[in-house]
CSV table of N, CA and C in Angstrom, one decimal:
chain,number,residue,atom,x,y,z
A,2,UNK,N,0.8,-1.2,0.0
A,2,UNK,CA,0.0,0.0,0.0
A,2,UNK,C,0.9,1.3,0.0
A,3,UNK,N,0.3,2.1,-0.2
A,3,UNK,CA,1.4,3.3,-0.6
A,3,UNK,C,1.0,4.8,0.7
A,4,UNK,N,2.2,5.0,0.7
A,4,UNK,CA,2.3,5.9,2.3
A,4,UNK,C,0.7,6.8,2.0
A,5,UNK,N,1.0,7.1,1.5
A,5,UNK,CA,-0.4,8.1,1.2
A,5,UNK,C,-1.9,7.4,1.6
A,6,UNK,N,-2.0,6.4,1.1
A,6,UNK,CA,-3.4,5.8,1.4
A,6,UNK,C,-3.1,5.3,3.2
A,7,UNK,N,-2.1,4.9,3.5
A,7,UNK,CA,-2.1,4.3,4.9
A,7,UNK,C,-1.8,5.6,6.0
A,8,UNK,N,-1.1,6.6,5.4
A,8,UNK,CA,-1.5,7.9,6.4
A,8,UNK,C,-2.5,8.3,6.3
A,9,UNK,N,-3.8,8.5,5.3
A,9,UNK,CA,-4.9,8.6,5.6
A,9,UNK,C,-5.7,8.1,6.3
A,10,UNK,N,-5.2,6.7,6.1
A,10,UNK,CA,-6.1,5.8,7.4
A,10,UNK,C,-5.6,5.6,8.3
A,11,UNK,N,-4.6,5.9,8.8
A,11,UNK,CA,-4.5,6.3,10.3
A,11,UNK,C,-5.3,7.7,10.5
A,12,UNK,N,-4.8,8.4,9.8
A,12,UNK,CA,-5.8,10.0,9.9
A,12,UNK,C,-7.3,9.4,10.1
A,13,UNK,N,-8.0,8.7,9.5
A,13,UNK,CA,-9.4,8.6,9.6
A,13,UNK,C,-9.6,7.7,10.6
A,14,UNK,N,-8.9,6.6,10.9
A,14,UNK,CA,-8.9,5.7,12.4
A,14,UNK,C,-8.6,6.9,14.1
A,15,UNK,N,-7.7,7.8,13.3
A,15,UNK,CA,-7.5,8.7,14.6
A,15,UNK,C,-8.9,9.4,14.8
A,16,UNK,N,-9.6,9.8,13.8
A,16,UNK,CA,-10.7,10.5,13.8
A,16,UNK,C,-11.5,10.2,14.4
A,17,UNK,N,-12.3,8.5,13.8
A,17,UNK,CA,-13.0,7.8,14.7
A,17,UNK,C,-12.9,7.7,16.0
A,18,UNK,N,-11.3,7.3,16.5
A,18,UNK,CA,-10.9,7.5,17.9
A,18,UNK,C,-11.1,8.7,18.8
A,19,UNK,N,-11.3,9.7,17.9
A,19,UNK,CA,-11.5,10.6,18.5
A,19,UNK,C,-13.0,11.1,19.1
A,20,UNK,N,-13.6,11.0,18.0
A,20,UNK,CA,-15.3,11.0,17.9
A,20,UNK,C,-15.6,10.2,19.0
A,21,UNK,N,-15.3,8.9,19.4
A,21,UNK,CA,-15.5,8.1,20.5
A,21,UNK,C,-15.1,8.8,21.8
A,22,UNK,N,-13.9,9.0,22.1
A,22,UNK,CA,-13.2,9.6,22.6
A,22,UNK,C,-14.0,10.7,23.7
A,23,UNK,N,-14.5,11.9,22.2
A,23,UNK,CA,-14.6,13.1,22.7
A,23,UNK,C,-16.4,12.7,23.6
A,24,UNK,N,-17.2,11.9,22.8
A,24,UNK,CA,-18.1,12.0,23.5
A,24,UNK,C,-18.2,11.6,24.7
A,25,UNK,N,-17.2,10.7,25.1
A,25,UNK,CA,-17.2,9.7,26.5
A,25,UNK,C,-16.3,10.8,27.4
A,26,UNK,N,-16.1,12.3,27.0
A,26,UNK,CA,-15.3,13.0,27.5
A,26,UNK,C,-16.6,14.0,27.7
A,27,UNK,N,-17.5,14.4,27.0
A,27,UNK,CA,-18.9,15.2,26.6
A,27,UNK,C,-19.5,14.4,28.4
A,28,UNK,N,-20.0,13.3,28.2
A,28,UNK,CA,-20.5,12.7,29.0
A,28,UNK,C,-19.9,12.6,30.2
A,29,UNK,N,-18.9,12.7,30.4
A,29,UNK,CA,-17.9,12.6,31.7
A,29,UNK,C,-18.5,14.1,32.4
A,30,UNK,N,-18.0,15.3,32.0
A,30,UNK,CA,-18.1,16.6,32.2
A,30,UNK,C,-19.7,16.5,32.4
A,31,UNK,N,-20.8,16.1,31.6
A,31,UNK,CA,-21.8,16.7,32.0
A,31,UNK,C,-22.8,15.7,33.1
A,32,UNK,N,-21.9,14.8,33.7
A,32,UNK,CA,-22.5,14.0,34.4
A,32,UNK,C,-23.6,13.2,34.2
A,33,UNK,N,-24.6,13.2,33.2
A,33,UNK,CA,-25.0,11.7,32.8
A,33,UNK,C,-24.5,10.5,31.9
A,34,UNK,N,-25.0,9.5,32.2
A,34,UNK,CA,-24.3,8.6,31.5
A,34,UNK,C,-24.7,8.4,30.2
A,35,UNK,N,-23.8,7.7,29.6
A,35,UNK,CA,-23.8,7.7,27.9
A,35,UNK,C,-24.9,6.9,27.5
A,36,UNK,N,-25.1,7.4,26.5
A,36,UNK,CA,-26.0,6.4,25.5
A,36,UNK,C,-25.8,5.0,25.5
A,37,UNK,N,-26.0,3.9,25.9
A,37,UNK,CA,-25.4,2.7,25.8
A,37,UNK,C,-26.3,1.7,25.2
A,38,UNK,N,-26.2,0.2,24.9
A,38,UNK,CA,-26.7,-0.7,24.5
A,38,UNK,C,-26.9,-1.6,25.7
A,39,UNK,N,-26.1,-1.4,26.9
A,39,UNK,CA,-26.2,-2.3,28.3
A,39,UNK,C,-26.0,-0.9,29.1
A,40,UNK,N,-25.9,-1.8,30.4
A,40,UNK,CA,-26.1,-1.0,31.3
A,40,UNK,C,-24.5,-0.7,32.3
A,41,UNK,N,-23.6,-1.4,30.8
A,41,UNK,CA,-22.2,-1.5,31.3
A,41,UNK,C,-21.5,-0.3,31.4
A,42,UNK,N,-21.7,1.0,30.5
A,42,UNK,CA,-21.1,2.1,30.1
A,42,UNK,C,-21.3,3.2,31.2
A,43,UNK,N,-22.3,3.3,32.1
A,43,UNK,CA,-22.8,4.2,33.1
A,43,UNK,C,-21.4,3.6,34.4
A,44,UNK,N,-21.9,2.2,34.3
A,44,UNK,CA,-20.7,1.8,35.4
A,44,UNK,C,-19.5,2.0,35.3
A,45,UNK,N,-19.0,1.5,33.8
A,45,UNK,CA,-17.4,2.3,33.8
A,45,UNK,C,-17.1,3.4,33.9
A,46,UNK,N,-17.9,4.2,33.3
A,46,UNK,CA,-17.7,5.4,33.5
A,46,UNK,C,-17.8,6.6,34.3
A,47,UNK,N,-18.4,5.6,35.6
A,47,UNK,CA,-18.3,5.8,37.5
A,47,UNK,C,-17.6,5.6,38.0
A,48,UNK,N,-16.6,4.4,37.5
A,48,UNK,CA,-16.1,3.7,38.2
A,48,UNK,C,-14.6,4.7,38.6
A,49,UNK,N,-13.9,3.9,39.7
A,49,UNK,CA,-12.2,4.8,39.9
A,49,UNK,C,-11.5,4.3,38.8
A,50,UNK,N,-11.9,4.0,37.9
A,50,UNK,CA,-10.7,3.7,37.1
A,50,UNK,C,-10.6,4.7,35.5
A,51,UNK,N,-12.1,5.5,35.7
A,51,UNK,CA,-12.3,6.5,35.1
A,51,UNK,C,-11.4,7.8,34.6
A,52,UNK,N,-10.7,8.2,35.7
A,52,UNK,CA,-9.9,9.2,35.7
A,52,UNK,C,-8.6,8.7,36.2
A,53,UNK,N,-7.6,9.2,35.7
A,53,UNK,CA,-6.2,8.7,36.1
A,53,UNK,C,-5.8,10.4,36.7
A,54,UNK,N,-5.1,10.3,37.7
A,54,UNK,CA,-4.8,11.4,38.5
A,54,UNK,C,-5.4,12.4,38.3
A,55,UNK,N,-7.3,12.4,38.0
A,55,UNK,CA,-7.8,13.3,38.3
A,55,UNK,C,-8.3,13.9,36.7
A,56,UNK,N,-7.4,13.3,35.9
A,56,UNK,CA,-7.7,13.6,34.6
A,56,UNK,C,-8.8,12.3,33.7
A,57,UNK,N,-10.1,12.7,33.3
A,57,UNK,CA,-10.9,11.4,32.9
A,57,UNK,C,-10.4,11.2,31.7
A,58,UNK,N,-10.2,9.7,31.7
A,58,UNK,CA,-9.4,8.7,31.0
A,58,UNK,C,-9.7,9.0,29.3
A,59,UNK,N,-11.0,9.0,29.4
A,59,UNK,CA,-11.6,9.5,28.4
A,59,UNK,C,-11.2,11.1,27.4
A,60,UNK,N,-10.6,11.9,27.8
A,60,UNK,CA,-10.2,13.2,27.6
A,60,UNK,C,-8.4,12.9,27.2
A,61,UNK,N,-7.8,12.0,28.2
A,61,UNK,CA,-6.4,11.8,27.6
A,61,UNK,C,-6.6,10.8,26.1
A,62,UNK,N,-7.7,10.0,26.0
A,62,UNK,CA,-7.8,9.6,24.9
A,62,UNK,C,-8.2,10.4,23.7
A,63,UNK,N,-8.7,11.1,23.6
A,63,UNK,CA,-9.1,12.3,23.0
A,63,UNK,C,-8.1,13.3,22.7
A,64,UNK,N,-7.2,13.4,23.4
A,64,UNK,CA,-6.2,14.1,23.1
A,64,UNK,C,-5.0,13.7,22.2
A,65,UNK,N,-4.8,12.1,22.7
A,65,UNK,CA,-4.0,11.1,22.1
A,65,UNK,C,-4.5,10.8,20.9
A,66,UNK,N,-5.6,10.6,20.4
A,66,UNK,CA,-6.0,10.5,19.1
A,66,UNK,C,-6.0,11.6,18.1
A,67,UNK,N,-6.0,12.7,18.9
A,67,UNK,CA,-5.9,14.5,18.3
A,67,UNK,C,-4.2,14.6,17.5
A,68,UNK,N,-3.8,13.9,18.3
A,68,UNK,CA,-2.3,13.8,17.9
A,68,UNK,C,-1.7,13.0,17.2
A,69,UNK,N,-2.2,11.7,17.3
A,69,UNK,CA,-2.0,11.3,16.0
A,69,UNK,C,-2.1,11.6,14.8
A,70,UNK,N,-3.5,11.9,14.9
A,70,UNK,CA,-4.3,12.8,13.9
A,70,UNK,C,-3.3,13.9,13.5
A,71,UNK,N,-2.8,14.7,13.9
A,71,UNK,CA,-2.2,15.5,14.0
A,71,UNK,C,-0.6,15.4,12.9
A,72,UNK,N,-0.2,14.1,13.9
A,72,UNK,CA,1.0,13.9,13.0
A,72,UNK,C,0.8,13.2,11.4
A,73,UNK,N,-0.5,13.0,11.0
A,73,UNK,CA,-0.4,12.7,9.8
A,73,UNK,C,-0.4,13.8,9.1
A,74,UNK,N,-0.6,15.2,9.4
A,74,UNK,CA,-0.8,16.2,8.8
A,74,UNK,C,0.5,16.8,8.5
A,75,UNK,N,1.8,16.4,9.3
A,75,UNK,CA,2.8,16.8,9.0
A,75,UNK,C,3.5,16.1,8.3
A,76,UNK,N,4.9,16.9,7.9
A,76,UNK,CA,5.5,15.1,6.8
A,76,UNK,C,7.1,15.7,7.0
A,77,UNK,N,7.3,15.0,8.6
A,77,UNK,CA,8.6,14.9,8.9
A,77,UNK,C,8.7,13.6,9.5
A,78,UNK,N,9.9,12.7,9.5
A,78,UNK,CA,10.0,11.5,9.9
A,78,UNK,C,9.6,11.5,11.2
A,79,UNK,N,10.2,12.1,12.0
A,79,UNK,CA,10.3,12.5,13.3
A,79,UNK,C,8.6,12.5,14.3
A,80,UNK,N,8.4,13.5,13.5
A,80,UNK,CA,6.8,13.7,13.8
A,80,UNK,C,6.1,11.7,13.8
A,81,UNK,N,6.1,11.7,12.2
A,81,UNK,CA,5.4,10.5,11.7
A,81,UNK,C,5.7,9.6,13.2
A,82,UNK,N,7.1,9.2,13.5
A,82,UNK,CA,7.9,8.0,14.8
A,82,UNK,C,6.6,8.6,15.7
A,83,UNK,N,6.6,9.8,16.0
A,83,UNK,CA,5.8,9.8,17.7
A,83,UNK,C,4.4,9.8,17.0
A,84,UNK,N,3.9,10.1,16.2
A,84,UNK,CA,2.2,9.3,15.8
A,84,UNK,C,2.1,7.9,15.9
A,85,UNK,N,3.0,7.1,15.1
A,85,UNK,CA,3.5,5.6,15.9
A,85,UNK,C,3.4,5.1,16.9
A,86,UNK,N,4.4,6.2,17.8
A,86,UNK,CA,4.2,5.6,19.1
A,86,UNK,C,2.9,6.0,20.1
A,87,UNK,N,2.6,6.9,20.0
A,87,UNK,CA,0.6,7.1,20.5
A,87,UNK,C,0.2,6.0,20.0
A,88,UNK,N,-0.1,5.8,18.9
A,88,UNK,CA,-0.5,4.7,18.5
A,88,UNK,C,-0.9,3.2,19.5
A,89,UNK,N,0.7,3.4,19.6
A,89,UNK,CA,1.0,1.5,20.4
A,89,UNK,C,1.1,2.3,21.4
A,90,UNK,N,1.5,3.3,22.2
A,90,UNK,CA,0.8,3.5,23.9
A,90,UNK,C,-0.4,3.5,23.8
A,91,UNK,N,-1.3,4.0,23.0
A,91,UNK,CA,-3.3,4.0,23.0
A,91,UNK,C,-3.3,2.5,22.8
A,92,UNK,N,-2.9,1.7,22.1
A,92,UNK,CA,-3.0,0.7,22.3
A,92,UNK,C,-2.6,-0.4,23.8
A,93,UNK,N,-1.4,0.1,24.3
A,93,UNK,CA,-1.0,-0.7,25.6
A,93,UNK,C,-2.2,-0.3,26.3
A,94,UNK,N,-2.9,1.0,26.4
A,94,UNK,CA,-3.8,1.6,27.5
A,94,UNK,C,-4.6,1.0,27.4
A,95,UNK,N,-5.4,0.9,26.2
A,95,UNK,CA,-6.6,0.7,25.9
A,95,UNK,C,-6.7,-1.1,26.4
A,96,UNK,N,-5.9,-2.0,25.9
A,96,UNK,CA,-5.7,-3.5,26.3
A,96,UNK,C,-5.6,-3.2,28.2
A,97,UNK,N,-5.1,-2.4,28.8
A,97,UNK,CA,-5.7,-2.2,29.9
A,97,UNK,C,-6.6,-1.8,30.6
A,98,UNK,N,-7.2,-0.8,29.5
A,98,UNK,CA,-8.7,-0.9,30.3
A,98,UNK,C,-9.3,-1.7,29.9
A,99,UNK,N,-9.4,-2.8,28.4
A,99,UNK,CA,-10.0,-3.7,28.6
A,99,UNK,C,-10.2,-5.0,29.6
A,100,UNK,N,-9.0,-5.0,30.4
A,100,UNK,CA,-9.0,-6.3,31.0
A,100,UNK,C,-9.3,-5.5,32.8
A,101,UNK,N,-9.1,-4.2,33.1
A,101,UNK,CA,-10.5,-3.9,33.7
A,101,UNK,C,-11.0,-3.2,34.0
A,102,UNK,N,-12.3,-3.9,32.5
A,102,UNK,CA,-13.7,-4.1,32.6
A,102,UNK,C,-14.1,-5.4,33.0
A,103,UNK,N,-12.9,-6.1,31.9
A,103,UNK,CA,-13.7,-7.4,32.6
A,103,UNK,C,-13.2,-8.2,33.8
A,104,UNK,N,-12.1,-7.8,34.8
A,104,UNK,CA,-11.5,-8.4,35.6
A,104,UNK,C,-11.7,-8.1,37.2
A,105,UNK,N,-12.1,-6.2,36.6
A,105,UNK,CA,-12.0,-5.2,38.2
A,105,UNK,C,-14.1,-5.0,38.3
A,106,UNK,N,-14.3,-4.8,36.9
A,106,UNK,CA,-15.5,-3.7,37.0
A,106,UNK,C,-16.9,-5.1,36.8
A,107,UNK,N,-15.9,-5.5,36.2
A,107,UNK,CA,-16.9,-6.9,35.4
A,107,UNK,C,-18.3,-6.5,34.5
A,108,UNK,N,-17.9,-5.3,34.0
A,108,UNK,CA,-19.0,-5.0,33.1
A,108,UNK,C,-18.1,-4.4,32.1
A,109,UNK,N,-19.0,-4.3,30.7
A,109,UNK,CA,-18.7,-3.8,29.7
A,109,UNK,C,-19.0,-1.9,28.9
A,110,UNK,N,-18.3,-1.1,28.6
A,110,UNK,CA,-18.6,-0.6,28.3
A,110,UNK,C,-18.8,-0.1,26.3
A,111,UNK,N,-19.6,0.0,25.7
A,111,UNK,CA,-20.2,-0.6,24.5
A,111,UNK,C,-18.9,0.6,24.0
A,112,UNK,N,-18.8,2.0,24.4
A,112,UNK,CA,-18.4,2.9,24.1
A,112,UNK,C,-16.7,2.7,23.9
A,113,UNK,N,-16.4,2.1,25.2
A,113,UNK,CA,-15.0,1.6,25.5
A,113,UNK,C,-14.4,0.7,24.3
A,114,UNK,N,-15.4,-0.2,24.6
A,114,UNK,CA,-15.0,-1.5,23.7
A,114,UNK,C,-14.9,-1.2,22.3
A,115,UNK,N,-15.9,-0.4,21.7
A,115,UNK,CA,-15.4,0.1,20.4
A,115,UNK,C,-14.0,0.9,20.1
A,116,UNK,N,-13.6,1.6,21.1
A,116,UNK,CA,-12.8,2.9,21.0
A,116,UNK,C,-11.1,1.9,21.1
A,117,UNK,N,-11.4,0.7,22.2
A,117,UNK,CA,-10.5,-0.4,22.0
A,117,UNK,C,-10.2,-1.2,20.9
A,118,UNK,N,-11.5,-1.7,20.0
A,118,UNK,CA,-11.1,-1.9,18.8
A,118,UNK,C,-10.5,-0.1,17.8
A,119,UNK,N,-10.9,0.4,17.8
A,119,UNK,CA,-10.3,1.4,17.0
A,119,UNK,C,-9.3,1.2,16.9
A,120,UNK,N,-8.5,1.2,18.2
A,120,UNK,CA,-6.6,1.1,18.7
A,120,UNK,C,-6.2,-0.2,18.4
A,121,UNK,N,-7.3,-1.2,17.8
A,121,UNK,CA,-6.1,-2.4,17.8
A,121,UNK,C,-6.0,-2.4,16.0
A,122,UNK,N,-7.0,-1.7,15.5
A,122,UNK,CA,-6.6,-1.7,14.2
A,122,UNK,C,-5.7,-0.7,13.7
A,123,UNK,N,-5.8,0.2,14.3
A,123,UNK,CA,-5.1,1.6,14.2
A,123,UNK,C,-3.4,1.0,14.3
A,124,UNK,N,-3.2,0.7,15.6
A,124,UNK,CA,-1.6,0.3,15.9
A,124,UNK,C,-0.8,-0.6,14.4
A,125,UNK,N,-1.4,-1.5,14.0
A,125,UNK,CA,-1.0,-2.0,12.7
A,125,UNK,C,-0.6,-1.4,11.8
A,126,UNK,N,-1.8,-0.8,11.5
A,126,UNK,CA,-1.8,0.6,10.5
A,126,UNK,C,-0.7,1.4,10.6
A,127,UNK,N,-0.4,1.7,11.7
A,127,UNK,CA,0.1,2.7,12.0
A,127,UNK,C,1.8,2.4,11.6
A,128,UNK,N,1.8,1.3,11.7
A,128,UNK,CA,2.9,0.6,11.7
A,128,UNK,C,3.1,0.1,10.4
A,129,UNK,N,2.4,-0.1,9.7
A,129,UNK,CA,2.9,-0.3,8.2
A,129,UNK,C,2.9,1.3,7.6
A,130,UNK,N,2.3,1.9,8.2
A,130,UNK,CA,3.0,3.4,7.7
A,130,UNK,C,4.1,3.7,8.3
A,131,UNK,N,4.2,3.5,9.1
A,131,UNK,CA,6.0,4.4,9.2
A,131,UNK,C,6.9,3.6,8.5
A,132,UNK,N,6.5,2.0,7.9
A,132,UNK,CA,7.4,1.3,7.8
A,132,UNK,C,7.4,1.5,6.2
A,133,UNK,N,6.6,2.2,5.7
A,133,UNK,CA,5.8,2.7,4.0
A,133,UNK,C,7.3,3.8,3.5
A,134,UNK,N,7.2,3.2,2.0
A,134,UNK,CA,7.7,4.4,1.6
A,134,UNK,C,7.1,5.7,1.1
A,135,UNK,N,7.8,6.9,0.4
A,135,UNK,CA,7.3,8.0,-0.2
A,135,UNK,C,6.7,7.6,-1.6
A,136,UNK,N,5.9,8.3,-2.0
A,136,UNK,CA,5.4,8.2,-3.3
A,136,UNK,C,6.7,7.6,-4.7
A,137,UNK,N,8.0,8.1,-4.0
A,137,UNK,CA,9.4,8.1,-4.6
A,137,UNK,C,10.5,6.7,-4.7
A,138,UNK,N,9.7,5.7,-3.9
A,138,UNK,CA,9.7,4.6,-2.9
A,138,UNK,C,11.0,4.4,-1.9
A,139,UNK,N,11.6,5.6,-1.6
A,139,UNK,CA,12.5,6.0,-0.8
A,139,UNK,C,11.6,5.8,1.2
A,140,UNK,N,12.3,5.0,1.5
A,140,UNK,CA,11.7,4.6,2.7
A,140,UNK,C,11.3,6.4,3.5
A,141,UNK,N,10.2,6.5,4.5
A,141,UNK,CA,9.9,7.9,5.1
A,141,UNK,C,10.8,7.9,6.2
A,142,UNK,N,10.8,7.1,7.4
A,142,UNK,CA,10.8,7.4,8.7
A,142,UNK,C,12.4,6.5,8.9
A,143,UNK,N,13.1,6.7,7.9
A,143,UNK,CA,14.1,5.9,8.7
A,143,UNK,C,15.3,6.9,8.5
């Protein structure tokens, strides 16, 4: 695939991430709970595992996806490496908050769990882009 189509789609995976993100950040601030399909998403998103030092979990994810997003808009190697690495930390986080939901909280959140798949497809992606060359087929990020 060619750098161009796979920085896009991280740009558009970051987006979705974000759209998730920002809402479960919307709903954090205005204190009801989310729209959900169960009645899992009110609980996590009560729960102490919500906020990490104060800051809801949900808003550092939103920010982390802003940035990725972000570094596709640039086109320096440098830049590209740390959109990468958001990437696979949103991913280490995210595989943490999924295991708990189901190990601490024992409920699911519909919201979460999507925003968790985002990051597992995203990380790949992300990763065959930095590993992509330029239109020129001169490797980008190395």
């Amino acid at each position: 695939m060619s750098e161009r189509y796979l920085r896009w789609t991280v740009a558009g995976l970051a987006l979705i991430g974000a759209g998730i993100a920002g809402y479960l950040t919307y709903t954090h601030f205005q204190g009801g709970p989310p729209v959900c399909l169960t009645s899992g998403c009110e609980v996590v998103q009560k729960s102490k595992w919500s906020e990490l030092f104060g800051i809801p979990v949900a808003l550092l994810g939103l920010l982390t996806y802003l940035s990725i997003y972000a570094s596709t808009l640039v086109r320096h190697p440098l830049v590209k490496q740390v959109g990468v690495m958001l990437a696979l930390v949103a991913l280490g986080f995210n595989a943490y908050l999924f295991y708990i939901q189901e190990h601490e909280i024992g409920r699911y959140c519909t919201w979460c769990v999507s925003n968790e798949i985002v990051s597992l497809i995203l990380a790949p992606v992300a990763i065959a882009w930095l590993l992509s060359a330029d239109d020129r087929g001169r490797p980008v990020a190395r």
